[in-house]
Tab-separated table of N, CA and C in Angstrom:
chain	number	residue	atom	x	y	z
A	1	TYR	N	-88.181	-72.178	40.261
A	1	TYR	CA	-88.310	-72.088	42.096
A	1	TYR	C	-88.218	-73.678	41.970
A	2	ASN	N	-86.823	-73.564	43.014
A	2	ASN	CA	-86.716	-74.653	43.870
A	2	ASN	C	-86.850	-75.549	44.772
A	3	GLY	N	-87.655	-76.595	44.198
A	3	GLY	CA	-88.865	-77.194	45.276
A	3	GLY	C	-88.622	-77.658	46.721
A	4	SER	N	-86.808	-78.292	47.060
A	4	SER	CA	-86.154	-79.022	47.697
A	4	SER	C	-86.187	-77.794	48.895
A	5	TYR	N	-85.788	-76.362	49.049
A	5	TYR	CA	-84.971	-75.472	49.191
A	5	TYR	C	-86.485	-74.862	49.784
A	6	ARG	N	-87.656	-74.570	48.494
A	6	ARG	CA	-88.690	-73.807	48.600
A	6	ARG	C	-88.232	-72.103	48.262
A	7	VAL	N	-87.301	-71.654	47.787
A	7	VAL	CA	-87.273	-71.041	47.780
A	7	VAL	C	-86.938	-70.336	45.971
A	8	PRO	N	-87.133	-69.013	45.423
A	8	PRO	CA	-87.244	-68.715	43.907
A	8	PRO	C	-85.073	-69.277	43.818
A	9	VAL	N	-85.493	-69.838	42.081
A	9	VAL	CA	-83.975	-69.659	41.416
A	9	VAL	C	-83.580	-68.281	40.575
A	10	LEU	N	-82.430	-68.537	41.187
A	10	LEU	CA	-81.593	-66.821	40.789
A	10	LEU	C	-80.859	-67.690	39.766
A	11	LEU	N	-81.194	-67.175	38.969
A	11	LEU	CA	-79.850	-67.558	36.854
A	11	LEU	C	-80.238	-66.236	36.226
A	12	PHE	N	-78.277	-66.073	36.073
A	12	PHE	CA	-77.580	-65.389	35.307
A	12	PHE	C	-76.255	-65.105	34.861
A	13	ARG	N	-75.767	-64.628	33.496
A	13	ARG	CA	-74.638	-64.961	33.489
A	13	ARG	C	-74.396	-63.830	32.522
A	14	GLY	N	-73.717	-63.333	32.534
A	14	GLY	CA	-73.176	-61.402	31.326
A	14	GLY	C	-72.499	-62.329	30.400
A	15	HIS	N	-72.104	-60.932	29.379
A	15	HIS	CA	-71.026	-61.247	28.582
A	15	HIS	C	-70.104	-59.907	28.472
A	16	SER	N	-69.317	-60.185	27.541
A	16	SER	CA	-68.290	-59.033	27.774
A	16	SER	C	-69.169	-57.877	26.054
A	17	ILE	N	-67.494	-57.046	25.850
A	17	ILE	CA	-68.641	-55.705	25.263
A	17	ILE	C	-68.479	-57.082	23.918
A	18	ASP	N	-67.826	-58.403	23.706
A	18	ASP	CA	-67.345	-58.316	22.240
A	18	ASP	C	-68.458	-59.887	22.579
A	19	GLY	N	-69.288	-60.020	23.051
A	19	GLY	CA	-70.617	-60.967	22.865
A	19	GLY	C	-70.400	-62.126	24.203
A	20	LYS	N	-68.716	-62.189	23.998
A	20	LYS	CA	-67.857	-63.408	24.740
A	20	LYS	C	-69.100	-64.173	26.618
A	21	PRO	N	-68.782	-64.631	26.495
A	21	PRO	CA	-69.442	-65.332	28.256
A	21	PRO	C	-69.019	-64.245	29.139
A	22	LEU	N	-69.060	-64.327	30.280
A	22	LEU	CA	-68.106	-64.008	31.247
A	22	LEU	C	-68.017	-65.288	31.792
A	23	GLU	N	-66.406	-65.601	31.805
A	23	GLU	CA	-66.007	-66.519	33.088
A	23	GLU	C	-65.826	-66.260	34.430
A	24	TRP	N	-65.944	-66.875	35.126
A	24	TRP	CA	-66.017	-67.287	36.429
A	24	TRP	C	-64.959	-65.809	37.287
A	25	GLU	N	-63.384	-65.667	36.581
A	25	GLU	CA	-63.163	-65.104	37.223
A	25	GLU	C	-63.549	-63.945	36.812
A	26	ASP	N	-64.232	-63.797	35.429
A	26	ASP	CA	-64.307	-62.123	35.089
A	26	ASP	C	-66.227	-61.631	36.233
A	27	ILE	N	-66.571	-62.549	36.671
A	27	ILE	CA	-67.357	-62.624	36.887
A	27	ILE	C	-66.947	-62.320	39.007
A	28	GLU	N	-66.121	-62.623	39.341
A	28	GLU	CA	-65.447	-62.754	40.324
A	28	GLU	C	-64.535	-61.487	41.031
A	29	LYS	N	-64.057	-60.758	39.996
A	29	LYS	CA	-63.602	-59.027	40.492
A	29	LYS	C	-64.886	-58.310	40.331
A	30	ASP	N	-66.270	-58.384	40.422
A	30	ASP	CA	-66.776	-57.946	40.677
A	30	ASP	C	-67.321	-57.623	42.111
A	31	PHE	N	-66.613	-58.838	42.513
A	31	PHE	CA	-67.363	-58.483	43.756
A	31	PHE	C	-66.038	-57.989	45.268
A	32	SER	N	-66.736	-57.910	46.096
A	32	SER	CA	-66.377	-57.012	47.300
A	32	SER	C	-65.648	-58.185	47.876
A	33	SER	N	-64.746	-57.713	48.969
A	33	SER	CA	-63.622	-58.192	49.234
A	33	SER	C	-63.720	-59.485	50.833
A	34	TYR	N	-64.938	-58.975	50.728
A	34	TYR	CA	-66.458	-59.618	51.254
A	34	TYR	C	-66.945	-61.095	51.031
A	35	THR	N	-67.446	-60.906	49.465
A	35	THR	CA	-67.477	-61.698	49.326
A	35	THR	C	-66.712	-62.605	49.350
A	36	HIS	N	-65.226	-61.866	48.195
A	36	HIS	CA	-64.255	-62.702	48.177
A	36	HIS	C	-63.507	-63.643	48.879
A	37	GLN	N	-63.800	-63.467	50.399
A	37	GLN	CA	-63.604	-64.218	50.673
A	37	GLN	C	-64.523	-65.631	51.369
A	38	LEU	N	-65.739	-64.809	51.365
A	38	LEU	CA	-66.676	-66.325	51.805
A	38	LEU	C	-66.829	-67.458	49.960
A	39	LEU	N	-65.955	-66.863	49.036
A	39	LEU	CA	-66.082	-67.601	47.949
A	39	LEU	C	-64.904	-68.288	47.850
A	40	LYS	N	-63.599	-67.758	48.526
A	40	LYS	CA	-62.786	-68.358	49.078
A	40	LYS	C	-63.204	-70.078	49.437
A	41	GLU	N	-63.767	-69.585	50.125
A	41	GLU	CA	-63.385	-70.556	51.420
A	41	GLU	C	-64.794	-71.416	51.237
A	42	SER	N	-66.280	-71.325	50.660
A	42	SER	CA	-66.303	-72.351	50.119
A	42	SER	C	-67.551	-72.088	48.483
A	43	LYS	N	-66.749	-72.291	47.756
A	43	LYS	CA	-67.004	-71.883	45.982
A	43	LYS	C	-67.988	-71.911	45.562
A	44	TRP	N	-68.394	-73.131	45.484
A	44	TRP	CA	-70.178	-73.618	44.656
A	44	TRP	C	-70.497	-74.082	46.253
A	45	THR	N	-70.593	-73.555	47.100
A	45	THR	CA	-71.858	-73.541	48.197
A	45	THR	C	-72.496	-72.693	48.178
A	46	PHE	N	-71.820	-71.198	47.344
A	46	PHE	CA	-72.774	-69.895	47.231
A	46	PHE	C	-73.192	-69.958	45.892
A	47	LEU	N	-72.734	-69.817	45.023
A	47	LEU	CA	-72.569	-69.788	43.301
A	47	LEU	C	-72.605	-71.323	42.830
A	48	THR	N	-72.877	-71.948	41.797
A	48	THR	CA	-72.984	-72.712	41.377
A	48	THR	C	-73.651	-72.732	39.421
A	49	GLN	N	-72.726	-73.639	38.486
A	49	GLN	CA	-73.017	-73.437	37.368
A	49	GLN	C	-74.152	-74.577	36.836
A	50	GLU	N	-75.299	-74.413	36.208
A	50	GLU	CA	-75.700	-75.448	36.162
A	50	GLU	C	-76.310	-75.451	34.588
A	51	GLU	N	-77.708	-75.918	33.875
A	51	GLU	CA	-77.995	-75.605	32.999
A	51	GLU	C	-79.334	-74.792	33.187
A	52	HIS	N	-79.567	-74.056	32.718
A	52	HIS	CA	-81.090	-72.977	32.594
A	52	HIS	C	-82.137	-74.240	32.067
A	53	PRO	N	-83.273	-74.240	32.846
A	53	PRO	CA	-84.131	-75.037	32.371
A	53	PRO	C	-84.871	-74.645	31.296
A	54	TYR	N	-85.091	-73.714	30.874
A	54	TYR	CA	-85.177	-73.683	29.571
A	54	TYR	C	-85.246	-73.887	28.337
A	55	LEU	N	-83.202	-72.521	28.572
A	55	LEU	CA	-82.725	-72.832	27.161
A	55	LEU	C	-81.891	-73.780	27.153
A	56	ASN	N	-80.772	-74.452	28.100
A	56	ASN	CA	-80.520	-75.503	27.667
A	56	ASN	C	-79.162	-74.854	27.622
A	57	GLN	N	-78.545	-73.695	28.288
A	57	GLN	CA	-77.575	-73.706	28.219
A	57	GLN	C	-76.179	-73.249	29.822
A	58	PRO	N	-75.788	-73.496	30.021
A	58	PRO	CA	-74.730	-72.521	31.291
A	58	PRO	C	-75.344	-71.441	32.035
A	59	TRP	N	-75.777	-71.207	32.776
A	59	TRP	CA	-75.939	-70.019	34.153
A	59	TRP	C	-75.236	-70.743	34.882
A	60	TYR	N	-75.271	-69.242	35.785
A	60	TYR	CA	-74.459	-69.201	37.097
A	60	TYR	C	-75.720	-69.085	37.824
A	61	SER	N	-75.806	-69.683	39.057
A	61	SER	CA	-77.175	-69.645	40.092
A	61	SER	C	-76.574	-68.945	41.740
A	62	LEU	N	-76.929	-68.387	41.978
A	62	LEU	CA	-77.056	-68.709	43.077
A	62	LEU	C	-77.147	-69.691	43.787
A	63	HIS	N	-76.943	-70.655	44.979
A	63	HIS	CA	-77.114	-71.595	45.162
A	63	HIS	C	-78.109	-71.499	46.256
A	64	PRO	N	-79.701	-72.676	46.254
A	64	PRO	CA	-80.672	-72.105	47.106
A	64	PRO	C	-80.233	-72.302	48.090
A	65	CYS	N	-79.564	-72.856	48.671
A	65	CYS	CA	-79.413	-72.670	50.283
A	65	CYS	C	-79.548	-72.164	50.406
A	66	GLY	N	-78.798	-70.431	50.102
A	66	GLY	CA	-78.439	-69.696	49.986
A	66	GLY	C	-79.140	-67.883	49.957
A	67	THR	N	-80.175	-68.781	49.545
A	67	THR	CA	-81.116	-67.498	48.460
A	67	THR	C	-81.549	-66.779	49.701
A	68	SER	N	-81.914	-67.260	50.321
A	68	SER	CA	-83.659	-67.214	51.480
A	68	SER	C	-82.142	-66.239	52.403
A	69	GLY	N	-80.933	-66.695	52.883
A	69	GLY	CA	-80.070	-65.939	53.513
A	69	GLY	C	-79.817	-64.488	52.470
A	70	TRP	N	-79.555	-64.212	51.579
A	70	TRP	CA	-78.864	-63.214	51.085
A	70	TRP	C	-80.201	-62.940	50.324
A	71	MET	N	-81.138	-63.340	49.869
A	71	MET	CA	-82.374	-62.005	49.637
A	71	MET	C	-82.558	-61.801	50.929
A	72	GLY	N	-82.482	-62.325	52.278
A	72	GLY	CA	-82.239	-60.441	53.135
A	72	GLY	C	-82.184	-59.388	53.758
A	73	PHE	N	-80.956	-59.401	52.315
A	73	PHE	CA	-79.982	-57.854	52.644
A	73	PHE	C	-79.907	-57.551	51.892
A	74	LEU	N	-81.428	-57.870	50.814
A	74	LEU	CA	-81.859	-57.003	49.922
A	74	LEU	C	-82.961	-55.916	50.033
């Protein structure tokens, strides 16, 4: 939970079939063309990489300033 924005925090990460963590370029390949355009315009406003609060490992997260808007699409 992000207290500043008052929204849940969505953390995620992916792994390749051989167990290696996915790099940003690997994750980006799965986005739609519309999302690619958004990322080009403002890459780190949409997604950011941060340390997991309990596991102390790098995870990607949907930036909390956009959570409310993006969750509205679901």
